[in-house]
Amino acid sequence: MTVFDESLREASLSAVTALRAAGVATQITLDAGSKLGRQLKRANELGARFALVIGPEEAQAGIVNLKDLQSGEQHKLALADAVAHVVALA
């Protein structure tokens, strides 16, 4: 789970909670100041299949950006739909 910036940490933590409640092993970056590309690279290095990104636009719209780190595909989904998608492919 990425943290776009400190103002969106709470939204990111809510997403982590939803994923963990569904049984998905989840890590969240502790450094909200690091660039998104660096966070995605680190997730890839850790062997993550997916990364969730909640930027200002996503937070305002109540959605998340689900990025498949293997294929590079991205989908904007409601959090519940993103969780269901990750669970189905786990």
PDB file of C-alpha atoms in Angstrom:
ATOM      1  CA  MET A   1       0.000   0.000   0.000  1.00  0.00           C
ATOM      2  CA  THR A   2       1.428   3.310  -1.013  1.00  0.00           C
ATOM      3  CA  VAL A   3       0.994   6.567   0.859  1.00  0.00           C
ATOM      4  CA  PHE A   4       0.666   9.406  -1.639  1.00  0.00           C
ATOM      5  CA  ASP A   5       1.323  12.042   0.999  1.00  0.00           C
ATOM      6  CA  GLU A   6       0.775  12.570   4.712  1.00  0.00           C
ATOM      7  CA  SER A   7      -2.693  14.072   4.192  1.00  0.00           C
ATOM      8  CA  LEU A   8      -3.851  10.763   2.673  1.00  0.00           C
ATOM      9  CA  ARG A   9      -2.318   8.432   5.270  1.00  0.00           C
ATOM     10  CA  GLU A  10      -5.694   7.854   6.966  1.00  0.00           C
ATOM     11  CA  ALA A  11      -7.311   6.786   3.681  1.00  0.00           C
ATOM     12  CA  SER A  12      -4.372   4.461   3.031  1.00  0.00           C
ATOM     13  CA  LEU A  13      -4.644   2.945   6.511  1.00  0.00           C
ATOM     14  CA  SER A  14      -8.367   2.331   5.956  1.00  0.00           C
ATOM     15  CA  ALA A  15      -7.545   0.446   2.770  1.00  0.00           C
ATOM     16  CA  VAL A  16      -4.899  -1.614   4.584  1.00  0.00           C
ATOM     17  CA  THR A  17      -7.435  -2.479   7.275  1.00  0.00           C
ATOM     18  CA  ALA A  18      -9.953  -3.640   4.651  1.00  0.00           C
ATOM     19  CA  LEU A  19      -7.358  -5.789   2.886  1.00  0.00           C
ATOM     20  CA  ARG A  20      -6.129  -7.365   6.122  1.00  0.00           C
ATOM     21  CA  ALA A  21      -9.718  -8.047   7.238  1.00  0.00           C
ATOM     22  CA  ALA A  22     -10.156  -9.997   3.994  1.00  0.00           C
ATOM     23  CA  GLY A  23      -7.061 -12.066   4.801  1.00  0.00           C
ATOM     24  CA  VAL A  24      -4.675 -10.312   2.420  1.00  0.00           C
ATOM     25  CA  ALA A  25      -1.116  -9.893   3.717  1.00  0.00           C
ATOM     26  CA  THR A  26      -0.495  -6.184   3.367  1.00  0.00           C
ATOM     27  CA  GLN A  27       2.378  -3.794   3.922  1.00  0.00           C
ATOM     28  CA  ILE A  28       2.202  -0.028   3.959  1.00  0.00           C
ATOM     29  CA  THR A  29       5.048   2.371   3.379  1.00  0.00           C
ATOM     30  CA  LEU A  30       6.114   4.311   6.437  1.00  0.00           C
ATOM     31  CA  ASP A  31       7.689   7.144   4.461  1.00  0.00           C
ATOM     32  CA  ALA A  32       4.906   9.284   3.038  1.00  0.00           C
ATOM     33  CA  GLY A  33       7.551  11.639   1.684  1.00  0.00           C
ATOM     34  CA  SER A  34       9.076   9.126  -0.719  1.00  0.00           C
ATOM     35  CA  LYS A  35       8.170   9.345  -4.384  1.00  0.00           C
ATOM     36  CA  LEU A  36       5.418   7.080  -5.669  1.00  0.00           C
ATOM     37  CA  GLY A  37       7.778   5.435  -8.159  1.00  0.00           C
ATOM     38  CA  ARG A  38      10.141   4.515  -5.338  1.00  0.00           C
ATOM     39  CA  GLN A  39       7.254   3.057  -3.318  1.00  0.00           C
ATOM     40  CA  LEU A  40       6.105   0.959  -6.285  1.00  0.00           C
ATOM     41  CA  LYS A  41       9.655  -0.225  -6.932  1.00  0.00           C
ATOM     42  CA  ARG A  42       9.974  -1.282  -3.288  1.00  0.00           C
ATOM     43  CA  ALA A  43       6.656  -3.159  -3.450  1.00  0.00           C
ATOM     44  CA  ASN A  44       7.921  -4.974  -6.530  1.00  0.00           C
ATOM     45  CA  GLU A  45      11.191  -5.839  -4.772  1.00  0.00           C
ATOM     46  CA  LEU A  46       9.198  -7.295  -1.873  1.00  0.00           C
ATOM     47  CA  GLY A  47       7.321  -9.545  -4.296  1.00  0.00           C
ATOM     48  CA  ALA A  48       3.966  -7.799  -4.066  1.00  0.00           C
ATOM     49  CA  ARG A  49       1.536  -8.661  -6.833  1.00  0.00           C
ATOM     50  CA  PHE A  50      -0.570  -5.516  -6.422  1.00  0.00           C
ATOM     51  CA  ALA A  51      -0.198  -1.976  -5.167  1.00  0.00           C
ATOM     52  CA  LEU A  52      -3.033   0.288  -4.132  1.00  0.00           C
ATOM     53  CA  VAL A  53      -2.644   3.994  -4.717  1.00  0.00           C
ATOM     54  CA  ILE A  54      -4.958   6.593  -3.251  1.00  0.00           C
ATOM     55  CA  GLY A  55      -4.119  10.027  -4.577  1.00  0.00           C
ATOM     56  CA  PRO A  56      -6.095  13.224  -4.029  1.00  0.00           C
ATOM     57  CA  GLU A  57      -8.433  12.534  -6.965  1.00  0.00           C
ATOM     58  CA  GLU A  58      -9.092   8.959  -5.856  1.00  0.00           C
ATOM     59  CA  ALA A  59      -9.731  10.047  -2.257  1.00  0.00           C
ATOM     60  CA  GLN A  60     -12.192  12.702  -3.392  1.00  0.00           C
ATOM     61  CA  ALA A  61     -14.014  10.199  -5.635  1.00  0.00           C
ATOM     62  CA  GLY A  62     -13.973   7.439  -2.994  1.00  0.00           C
ATOM     63  CA  ILE A  63     -12.001   5.009  -5.153  1.00  0.00           C
ATOM     64  CA  VAL A  64      -8.557   3.421  -5.262  1.00  0.00           C
ATOM     65  CA  ASN A  65      -6.137   2.819  -8.101  1.00  0.00           C
ATOM     66  CA  LEU A  66      -5.246  -0.886  -8.158  1.00  0.00           C
ATOM     67  CA  LYS A  67      -1.986  -1.527 -10.001  1.00  0.00           C
ATOM     68  CA  ASP A  68      -0.989  -5.043 -11.043  1.00  0.00           C
ATOM     69  CA  LEU A  69       2.779  -5.018 -10.603  1.00  0.00           C
ATOM     70  CA  GLN A  70       3.241  -8.001 -12.929  1.00  0.00           C
ATOM     71  CA  SER A  71       1.319  -6.715 -15.934  1.00  0.00           C
ATOM     72  CA  GLY A  72       1.426  -2.984 -15.225  1.00  0.00           C
ATOM     73  CA  GLU A  73      -2.347  -2.723 -15.684  1.00  0.00           C
ATOM     74  CA  GLN A  74      -4.206  -0.234 -13.515  1.00  0.00           C
ATOM     75  CA  HIS A  75      -7.871  -0.058 -12.612  1.00  0.00           C
ATOM     76  CA  LYS A  76      -9.795   2.557 -10.660  1.00  0.00           C
ATOM     77  CA  LEU A  77     -12.229   0.740  -8.396  1.00  0.00           C
ATOM     78  CA  ALA A  78     -14.232   1.143  -5.238  1.00  0.00           C
ATOM     79  CA  LEU A  79     -12.188  -0.173  -2.319  1.00  0.00           C
ATOM     80  CA  ALA A  80     -14.521  -3.148  -1.772  1.00  0.00           C
ATOM     81  CA  ASP A  81     -14.177  -4.120  -5.451  1.00  0.00           C
ATOM     82  CA  ALA A  82     -10.383  -3.803  -5.294  1.00  0.00           C
ATOM     83  CA  VAL A  83     -10.285  -6.020  -2.200  1.00  0.00           C
ATOM     84  CA  ALA A  84     -12.520  -8.612  -3.898  1.00  0.00           C
ATOM     85  CA  HIS A  85     -10.290  -8.555  -6.991  1.00  0.00           C
ATOM     86  CA  VAL A  86      -7.116  -9.087  -4.959  1.00  0.00           C
ATOM     87  CA  VAL A  87      -8.717 -11.879  -2.908  1.00  0.00           C
ATOM     88  CA  ALA A  88      -9.933 -13.628  -6.069  1.00  0.00           C
ATOM     89  CA  LEU A  89      -6.416 -13.646  -7.534  1.00  0.00           C
ATOM     90  CA  ALA A  90      -4.556 -14.478  -4.319  1.00  0.00           C
TER      91      ALA A  90
END
